[in-house]
PDB file of C-alpha atoms in Angstrom:
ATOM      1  CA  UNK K   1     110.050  42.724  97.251  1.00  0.00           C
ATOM      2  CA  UNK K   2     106.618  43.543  97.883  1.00  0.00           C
ATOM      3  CA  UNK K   3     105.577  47.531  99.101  1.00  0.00           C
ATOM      4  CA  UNK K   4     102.996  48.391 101.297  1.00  0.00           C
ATOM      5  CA  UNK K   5      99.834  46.533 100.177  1.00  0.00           C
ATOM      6  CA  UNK K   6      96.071  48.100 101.321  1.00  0.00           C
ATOM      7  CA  UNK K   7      92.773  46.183 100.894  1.00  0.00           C
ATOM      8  CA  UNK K   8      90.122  47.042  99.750  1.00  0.00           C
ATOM      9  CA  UNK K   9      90.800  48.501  96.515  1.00  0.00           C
ATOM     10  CA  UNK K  10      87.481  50.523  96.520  1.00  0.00           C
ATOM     11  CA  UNK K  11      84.677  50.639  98.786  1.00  0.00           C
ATOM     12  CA  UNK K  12      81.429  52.091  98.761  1.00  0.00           C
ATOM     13  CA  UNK K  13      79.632  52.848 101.921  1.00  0.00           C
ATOM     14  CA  UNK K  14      76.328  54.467 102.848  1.00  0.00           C
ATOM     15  CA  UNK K  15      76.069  57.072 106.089  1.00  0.00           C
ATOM     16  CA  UNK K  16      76.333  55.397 109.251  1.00  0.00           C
ATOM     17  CA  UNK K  17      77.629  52.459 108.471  1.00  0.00           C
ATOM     18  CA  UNK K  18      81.145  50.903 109.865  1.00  0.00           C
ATOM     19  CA  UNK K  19      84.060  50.488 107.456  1.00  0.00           C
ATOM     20  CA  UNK K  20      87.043  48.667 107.840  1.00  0.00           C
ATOM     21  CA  UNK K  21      90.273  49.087 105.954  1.00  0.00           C
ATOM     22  CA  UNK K  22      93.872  47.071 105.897  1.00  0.00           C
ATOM     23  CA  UNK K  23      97.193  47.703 105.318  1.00  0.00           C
ATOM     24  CA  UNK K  24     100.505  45.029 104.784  1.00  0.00           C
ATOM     25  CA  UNK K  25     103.986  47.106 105.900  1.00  0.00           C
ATOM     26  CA  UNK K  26     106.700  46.029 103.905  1.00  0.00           C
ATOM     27  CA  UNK K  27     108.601  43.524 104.968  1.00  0.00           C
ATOM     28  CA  UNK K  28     111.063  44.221 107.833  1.00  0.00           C
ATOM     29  CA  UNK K  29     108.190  47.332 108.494  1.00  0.00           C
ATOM     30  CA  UNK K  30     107.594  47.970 111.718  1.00  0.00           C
ATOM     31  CA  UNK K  31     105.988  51.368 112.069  1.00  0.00           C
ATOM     32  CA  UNK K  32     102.582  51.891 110.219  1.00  0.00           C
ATOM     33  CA  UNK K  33     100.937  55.584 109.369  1.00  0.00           C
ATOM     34  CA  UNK K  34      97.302  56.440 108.128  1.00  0.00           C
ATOM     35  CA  UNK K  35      96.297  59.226 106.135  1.00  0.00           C
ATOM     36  CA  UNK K  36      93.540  60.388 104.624  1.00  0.00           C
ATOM     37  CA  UNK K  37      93.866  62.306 101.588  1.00  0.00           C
ATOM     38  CA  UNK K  38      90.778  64.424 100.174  1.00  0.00           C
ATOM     39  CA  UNK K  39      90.010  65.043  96.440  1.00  0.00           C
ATOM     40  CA  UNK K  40      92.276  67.894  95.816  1.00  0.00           C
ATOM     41  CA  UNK K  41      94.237  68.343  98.757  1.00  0.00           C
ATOM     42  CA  UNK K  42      97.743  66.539 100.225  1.00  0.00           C
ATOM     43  CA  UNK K  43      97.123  63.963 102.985  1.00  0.00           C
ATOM     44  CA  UNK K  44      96.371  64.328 106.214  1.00  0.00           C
ATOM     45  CA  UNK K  45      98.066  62.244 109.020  1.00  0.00           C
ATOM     46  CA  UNK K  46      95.261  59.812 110.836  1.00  0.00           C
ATOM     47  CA  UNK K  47      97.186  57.792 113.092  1.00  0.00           C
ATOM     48  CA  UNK K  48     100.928  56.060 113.459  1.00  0.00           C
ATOM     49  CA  UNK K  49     101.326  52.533 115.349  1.00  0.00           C
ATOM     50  CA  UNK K  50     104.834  50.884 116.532  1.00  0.00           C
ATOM     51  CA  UNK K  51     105.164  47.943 117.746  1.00  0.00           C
ATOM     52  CA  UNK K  52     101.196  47.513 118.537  1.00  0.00           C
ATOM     53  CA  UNK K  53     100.862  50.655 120.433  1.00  0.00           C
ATOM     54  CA  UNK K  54      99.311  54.278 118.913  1.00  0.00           C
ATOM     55  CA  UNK K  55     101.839  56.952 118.769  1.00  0.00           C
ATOM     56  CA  UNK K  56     100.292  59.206 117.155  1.00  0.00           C
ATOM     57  CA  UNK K  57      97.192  60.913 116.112  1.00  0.00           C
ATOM     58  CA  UNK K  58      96.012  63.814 114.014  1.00  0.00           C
ATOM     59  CA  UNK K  59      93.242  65.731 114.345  1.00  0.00           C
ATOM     60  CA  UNK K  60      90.428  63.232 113.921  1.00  0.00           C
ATOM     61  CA  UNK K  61      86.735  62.918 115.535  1.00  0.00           C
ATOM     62  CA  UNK K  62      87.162  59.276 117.908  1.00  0.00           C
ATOM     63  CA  UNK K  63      84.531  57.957 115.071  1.00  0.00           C
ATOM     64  CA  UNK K  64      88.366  57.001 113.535  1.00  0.00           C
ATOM     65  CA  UNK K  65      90.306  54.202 115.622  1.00  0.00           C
ATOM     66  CA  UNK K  66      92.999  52.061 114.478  1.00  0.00           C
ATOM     67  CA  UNK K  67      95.646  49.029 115.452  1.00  0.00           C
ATOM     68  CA  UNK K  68      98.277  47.146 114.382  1.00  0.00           C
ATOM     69  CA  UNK K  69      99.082  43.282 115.288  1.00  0.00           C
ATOM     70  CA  UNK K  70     101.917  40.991 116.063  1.00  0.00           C
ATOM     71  CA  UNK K  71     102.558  40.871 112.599  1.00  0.00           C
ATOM     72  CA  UNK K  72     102.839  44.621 111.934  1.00  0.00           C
ATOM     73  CA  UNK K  73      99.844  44.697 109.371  1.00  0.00           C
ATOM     74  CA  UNK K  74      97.160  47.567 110.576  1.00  0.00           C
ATOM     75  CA  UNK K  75      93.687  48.077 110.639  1.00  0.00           C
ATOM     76  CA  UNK K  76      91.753  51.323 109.985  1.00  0.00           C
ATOM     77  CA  UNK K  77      88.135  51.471 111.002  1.00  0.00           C
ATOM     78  CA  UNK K  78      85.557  54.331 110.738  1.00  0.00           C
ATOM     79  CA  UNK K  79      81.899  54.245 112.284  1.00  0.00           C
ATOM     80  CA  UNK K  80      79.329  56.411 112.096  1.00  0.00           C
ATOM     81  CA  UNK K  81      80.134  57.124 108.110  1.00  0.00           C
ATOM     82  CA  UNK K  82      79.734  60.711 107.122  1.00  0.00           C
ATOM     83  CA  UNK K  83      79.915  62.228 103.467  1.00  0.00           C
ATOM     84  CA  UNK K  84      82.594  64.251 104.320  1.00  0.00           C
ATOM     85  CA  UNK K  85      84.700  60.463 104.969  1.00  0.00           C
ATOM     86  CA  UNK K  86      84.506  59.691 101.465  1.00  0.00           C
ATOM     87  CA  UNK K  87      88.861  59.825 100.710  1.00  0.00           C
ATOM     88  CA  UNK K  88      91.859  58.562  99.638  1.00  0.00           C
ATOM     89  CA  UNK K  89      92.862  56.175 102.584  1.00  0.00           C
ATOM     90  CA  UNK K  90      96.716  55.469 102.504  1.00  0.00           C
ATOM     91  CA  UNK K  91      98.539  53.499 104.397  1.00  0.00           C
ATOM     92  CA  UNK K  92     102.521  54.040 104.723  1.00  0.00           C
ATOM     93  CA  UNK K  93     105.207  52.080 106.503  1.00  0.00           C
ATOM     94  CA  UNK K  94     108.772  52.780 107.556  1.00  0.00           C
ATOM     95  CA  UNK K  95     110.742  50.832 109.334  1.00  0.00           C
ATOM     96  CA  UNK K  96     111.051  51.738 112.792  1.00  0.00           C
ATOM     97  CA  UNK K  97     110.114  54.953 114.651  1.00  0.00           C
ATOM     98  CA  UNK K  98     113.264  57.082 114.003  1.00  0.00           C
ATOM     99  CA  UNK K  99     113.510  56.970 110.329  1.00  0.00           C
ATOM    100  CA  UNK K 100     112.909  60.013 107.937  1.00  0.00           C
ATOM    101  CA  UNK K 101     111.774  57.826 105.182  1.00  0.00           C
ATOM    102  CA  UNK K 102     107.989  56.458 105.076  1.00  0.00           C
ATOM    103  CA  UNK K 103     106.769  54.289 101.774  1.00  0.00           C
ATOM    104  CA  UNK K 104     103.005  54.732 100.670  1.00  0.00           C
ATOM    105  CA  UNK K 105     100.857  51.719  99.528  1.00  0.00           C
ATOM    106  CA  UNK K 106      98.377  52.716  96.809  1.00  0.00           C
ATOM    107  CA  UNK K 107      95.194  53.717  98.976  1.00  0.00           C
ATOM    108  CA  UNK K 108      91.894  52.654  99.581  1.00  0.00           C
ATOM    109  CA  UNK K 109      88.848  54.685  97.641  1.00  0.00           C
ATOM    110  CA  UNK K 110      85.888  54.945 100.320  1.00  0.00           C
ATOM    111  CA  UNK K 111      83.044  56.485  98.748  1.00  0.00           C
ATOM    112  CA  UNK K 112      80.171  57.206 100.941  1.00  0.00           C
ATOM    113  CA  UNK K 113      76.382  57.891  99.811  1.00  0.00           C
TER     114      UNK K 113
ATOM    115  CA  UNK B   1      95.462  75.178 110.649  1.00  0.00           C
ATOM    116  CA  UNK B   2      97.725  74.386 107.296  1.00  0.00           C
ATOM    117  CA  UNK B   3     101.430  74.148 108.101  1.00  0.00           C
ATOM    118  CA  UNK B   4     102.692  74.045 105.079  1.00  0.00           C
ATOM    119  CA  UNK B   5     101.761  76.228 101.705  1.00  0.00           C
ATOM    120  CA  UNK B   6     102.442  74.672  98.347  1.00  0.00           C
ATOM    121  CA  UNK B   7     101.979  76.874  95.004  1.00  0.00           C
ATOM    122  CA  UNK B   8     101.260  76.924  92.559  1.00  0.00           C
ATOM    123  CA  UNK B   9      98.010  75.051  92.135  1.00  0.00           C
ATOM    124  CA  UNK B  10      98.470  73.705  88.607  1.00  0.00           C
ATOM    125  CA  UNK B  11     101.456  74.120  86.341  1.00  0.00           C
ATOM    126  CA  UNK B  12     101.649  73.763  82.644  1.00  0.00           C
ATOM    127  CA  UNK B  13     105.220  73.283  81.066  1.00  0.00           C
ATOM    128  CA  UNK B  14     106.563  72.311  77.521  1.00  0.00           C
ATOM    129  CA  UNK B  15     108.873  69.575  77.020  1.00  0.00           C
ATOM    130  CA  UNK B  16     112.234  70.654  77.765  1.00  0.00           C
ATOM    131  CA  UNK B  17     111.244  73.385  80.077  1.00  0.00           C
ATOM    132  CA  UNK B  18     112.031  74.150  83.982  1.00  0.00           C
ATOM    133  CA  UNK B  19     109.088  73.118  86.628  1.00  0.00           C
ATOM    134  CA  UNK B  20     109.125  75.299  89.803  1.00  0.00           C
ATOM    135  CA  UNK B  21     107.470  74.315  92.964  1.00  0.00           C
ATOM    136  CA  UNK B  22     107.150  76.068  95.752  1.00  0.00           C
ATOM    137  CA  UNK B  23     106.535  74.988  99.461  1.00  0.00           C
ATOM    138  CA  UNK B  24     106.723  77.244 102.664  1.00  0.00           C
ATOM    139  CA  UNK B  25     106.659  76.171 106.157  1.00  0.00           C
ATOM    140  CA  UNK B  26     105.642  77.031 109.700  1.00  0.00           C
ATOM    141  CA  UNK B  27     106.895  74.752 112.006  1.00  0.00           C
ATOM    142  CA  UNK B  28     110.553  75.497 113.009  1.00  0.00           C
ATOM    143  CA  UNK B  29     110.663  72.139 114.678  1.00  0.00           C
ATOM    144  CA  UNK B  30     110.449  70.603 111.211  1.00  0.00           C
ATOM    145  CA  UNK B  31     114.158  69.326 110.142  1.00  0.00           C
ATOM    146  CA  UNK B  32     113.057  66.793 107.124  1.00  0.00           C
ATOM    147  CA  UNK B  33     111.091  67.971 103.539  1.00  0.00           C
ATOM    148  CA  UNK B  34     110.397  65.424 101.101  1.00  0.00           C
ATOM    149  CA  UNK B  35     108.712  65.639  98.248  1.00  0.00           C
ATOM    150  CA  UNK B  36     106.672  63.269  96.781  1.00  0.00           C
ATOM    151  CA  UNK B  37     105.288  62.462  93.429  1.00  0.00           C
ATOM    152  CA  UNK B  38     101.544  60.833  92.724  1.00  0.00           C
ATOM    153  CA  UNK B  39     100.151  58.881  89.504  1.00  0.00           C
ATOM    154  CA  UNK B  40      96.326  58.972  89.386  1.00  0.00           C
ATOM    155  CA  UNK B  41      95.123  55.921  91.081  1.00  0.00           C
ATOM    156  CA  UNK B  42      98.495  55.436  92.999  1.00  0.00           C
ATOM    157  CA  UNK B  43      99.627  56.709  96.438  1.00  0.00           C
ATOM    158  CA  UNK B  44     102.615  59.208  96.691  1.00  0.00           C
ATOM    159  CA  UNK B  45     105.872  57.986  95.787  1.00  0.00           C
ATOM    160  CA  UNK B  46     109.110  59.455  97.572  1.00  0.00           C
ATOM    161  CA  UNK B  47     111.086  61.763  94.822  1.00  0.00           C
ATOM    162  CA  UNK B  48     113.712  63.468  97.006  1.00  0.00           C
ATOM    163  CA  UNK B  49     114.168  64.470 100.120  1.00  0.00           C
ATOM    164  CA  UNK B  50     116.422  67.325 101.721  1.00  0.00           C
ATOM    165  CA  UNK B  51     117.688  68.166 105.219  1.00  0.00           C
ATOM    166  CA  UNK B  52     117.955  71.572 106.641  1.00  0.00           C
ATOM    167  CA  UNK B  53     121.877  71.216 106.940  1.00  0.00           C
ATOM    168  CA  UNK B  54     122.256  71.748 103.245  1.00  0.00           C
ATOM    169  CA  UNK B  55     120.952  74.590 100.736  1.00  0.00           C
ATOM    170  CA  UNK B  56     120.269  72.176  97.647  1.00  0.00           C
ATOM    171  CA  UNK B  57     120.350  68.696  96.795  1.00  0.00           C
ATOM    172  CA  UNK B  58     120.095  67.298  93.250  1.00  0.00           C
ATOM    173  CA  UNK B  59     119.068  63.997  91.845  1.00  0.00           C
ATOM    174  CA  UNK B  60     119.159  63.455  88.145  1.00  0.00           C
ATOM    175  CA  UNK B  61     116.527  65.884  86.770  1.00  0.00           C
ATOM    176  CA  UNK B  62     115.106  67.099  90.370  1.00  0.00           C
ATOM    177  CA  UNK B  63     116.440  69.364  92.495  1.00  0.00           C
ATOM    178  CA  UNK B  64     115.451  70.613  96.006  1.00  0.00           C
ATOM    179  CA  UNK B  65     116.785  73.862  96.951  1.00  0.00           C
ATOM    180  CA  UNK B  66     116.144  74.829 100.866  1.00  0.00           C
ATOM    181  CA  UNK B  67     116.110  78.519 102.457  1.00  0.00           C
ATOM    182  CA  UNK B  68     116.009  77.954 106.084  1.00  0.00           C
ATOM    183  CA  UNK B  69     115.628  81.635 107.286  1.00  0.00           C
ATOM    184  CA  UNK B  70     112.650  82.019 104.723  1.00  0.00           C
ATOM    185  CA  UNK B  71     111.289  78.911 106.231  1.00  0.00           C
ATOM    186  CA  UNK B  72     110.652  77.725 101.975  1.00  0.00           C
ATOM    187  CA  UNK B  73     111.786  75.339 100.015  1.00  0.00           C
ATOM    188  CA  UNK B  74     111.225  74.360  96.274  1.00  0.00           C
ATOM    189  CA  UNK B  75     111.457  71.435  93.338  1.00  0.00           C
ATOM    190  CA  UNK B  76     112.872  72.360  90.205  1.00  0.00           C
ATOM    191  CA  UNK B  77     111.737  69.653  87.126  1.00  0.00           C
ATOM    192  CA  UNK B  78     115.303  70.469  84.711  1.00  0.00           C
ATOM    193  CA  UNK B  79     114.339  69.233  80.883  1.00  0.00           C
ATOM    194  CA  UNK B  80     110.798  68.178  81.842  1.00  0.00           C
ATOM    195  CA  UNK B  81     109.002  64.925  80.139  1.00  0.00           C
ATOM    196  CA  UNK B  82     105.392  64.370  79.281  1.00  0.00           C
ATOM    197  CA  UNK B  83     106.264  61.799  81.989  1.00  0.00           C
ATOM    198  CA  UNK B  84     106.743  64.066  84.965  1.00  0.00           C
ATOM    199  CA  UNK B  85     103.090  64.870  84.275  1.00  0.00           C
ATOM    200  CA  UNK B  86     101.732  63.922  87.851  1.00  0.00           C
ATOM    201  CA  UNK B  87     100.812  65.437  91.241  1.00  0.00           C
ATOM    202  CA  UNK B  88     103.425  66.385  93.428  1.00  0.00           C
ATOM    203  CA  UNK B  89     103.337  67.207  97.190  1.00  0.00           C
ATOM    204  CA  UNK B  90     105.855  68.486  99.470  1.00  0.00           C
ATOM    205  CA  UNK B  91     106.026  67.688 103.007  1.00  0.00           C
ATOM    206  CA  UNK B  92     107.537  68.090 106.302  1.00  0.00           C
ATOM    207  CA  UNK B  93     108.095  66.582 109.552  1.00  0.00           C
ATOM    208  CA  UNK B  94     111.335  65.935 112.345  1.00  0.00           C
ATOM    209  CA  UNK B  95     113.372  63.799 110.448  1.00  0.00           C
ATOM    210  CA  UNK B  96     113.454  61.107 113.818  1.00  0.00           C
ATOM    211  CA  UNK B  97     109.918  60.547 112.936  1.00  0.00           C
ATOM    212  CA  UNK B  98     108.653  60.916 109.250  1.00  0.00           C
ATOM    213  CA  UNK B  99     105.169  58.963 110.052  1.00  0.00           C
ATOM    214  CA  UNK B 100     103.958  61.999 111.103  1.00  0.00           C
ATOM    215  CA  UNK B 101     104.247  64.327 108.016  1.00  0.00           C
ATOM    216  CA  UNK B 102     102.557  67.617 107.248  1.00  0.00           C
ATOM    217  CA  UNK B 103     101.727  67.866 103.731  1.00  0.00           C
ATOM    218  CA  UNK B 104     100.806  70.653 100.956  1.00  0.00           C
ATOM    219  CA  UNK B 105      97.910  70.561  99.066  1.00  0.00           C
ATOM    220  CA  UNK B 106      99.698  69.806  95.435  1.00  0.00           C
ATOM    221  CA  UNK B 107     101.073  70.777  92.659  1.00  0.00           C
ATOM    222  CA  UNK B 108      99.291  69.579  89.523  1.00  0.00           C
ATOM    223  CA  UNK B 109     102.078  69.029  86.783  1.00  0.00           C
ATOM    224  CA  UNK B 110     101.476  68.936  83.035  1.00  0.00           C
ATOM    225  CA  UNK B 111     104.470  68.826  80.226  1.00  0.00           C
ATOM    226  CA  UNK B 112     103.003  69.346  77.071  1.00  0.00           C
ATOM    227  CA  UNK B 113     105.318  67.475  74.020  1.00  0.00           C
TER     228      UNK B 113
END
């Protein structure tokens, strides 16, 4: 079975610009958690989506926004780029709200100039 | 404002040897603390997890042992491998709801042959 698959692998951004990032659950998935993990440091929780709707958030400027479709894949998107963005974006799924297990995919590298 | 303390920073161990990790907590509301491991270029993988209802779970070579009133918890690495060289985090969150975890900053592991 597949795991939790992100796209882009790597992405390099200048300041100000807009970046998108993607994220597959696994199969069955339906509950879908950002993080954003500096060099150095453990991750820090972005955002969690269920069933389309935002049911979480950490403590993030509104520059970060995020949403998940029918299909339970998500979307990550930054504006306004800042140096202090460039991370380890990972995505993890579980499968429904009430579950105390969570399954990371292997991160997006956003580098920003 | 971190929630949960992880030392030490780096740890160097010979082959064979016992790796200790320590993690302390803040949040009494926390009932679930995982800990993860992480290969360079991959996101975290889930190593073992433990529940406050117990004082120490094993798995193979890793052990969690739990002190609720202390509010810590640590991973003991028994007969460490050159291939247990990786980060590891620990975590916590309410077990109804692990998309939302707090994480430590890491524990940098190296097992020298």
């Amino acid at each position: 079975d597949a795991g939790v698959t992100q796209s882009p692998t790597h992405l390099i951004k200048t300041r100000g610009q807009h970046v998108t990032l993607r994220c597959s659950p696994i199969s069955g998935h339906k509950s879908v958690s950002w993080y954003q993990q500096v060099l150095g440091q453990g991750p820090q929780f972005i955002f969690q989506y269920y069933e389309k709707e935002e049911r979480g958030r950490g403590n993030f400027p509104d520059r970060f926004s995020a949403r998940q479709f029918p299909n339970y894949s998500s979307e990550l998107n930054v504006n306004a780029l800042l140096l202090g963005d460039s991370a380890l974006y990972l995505c993890a799924s579980s499968l429904g709200l009430l579950t105390d297990t969570q399954y990371f995919g292997p991160g997006t590298r956003l580098t920003v100039l | 404002q971190q929630q949960v303390k992880q030392s030490p920073q780096s740890l160097i161990v010979q082959k064979g040897g016992i790796s200790i990790i320590n993690c302390a907590y803040e949040n009494t509301a926390f009932d679930y603390f995982p800990w993860y491991q992480q290969f360079p270029g991959k996101g975290p993988a889930l190593l073992i997890a433990i529940r406050p209802d117990v004082s120490e779970k094993k798995e193979g070579r890793f052990t969690i042992s739990f002190n609720k009133s202390a509010k810590q918890f640590s991973l003991h690495i028994m007969d460490s491998q050159p291939g247990d060289s990786a980060t590891y985090f620990c975590a916590a969150s309410k077990s109804t709801n692990a998309g939302k975890s707090t994480f430590g900053d890491g524990t940098t592991l190296t097992v020298k042959p």
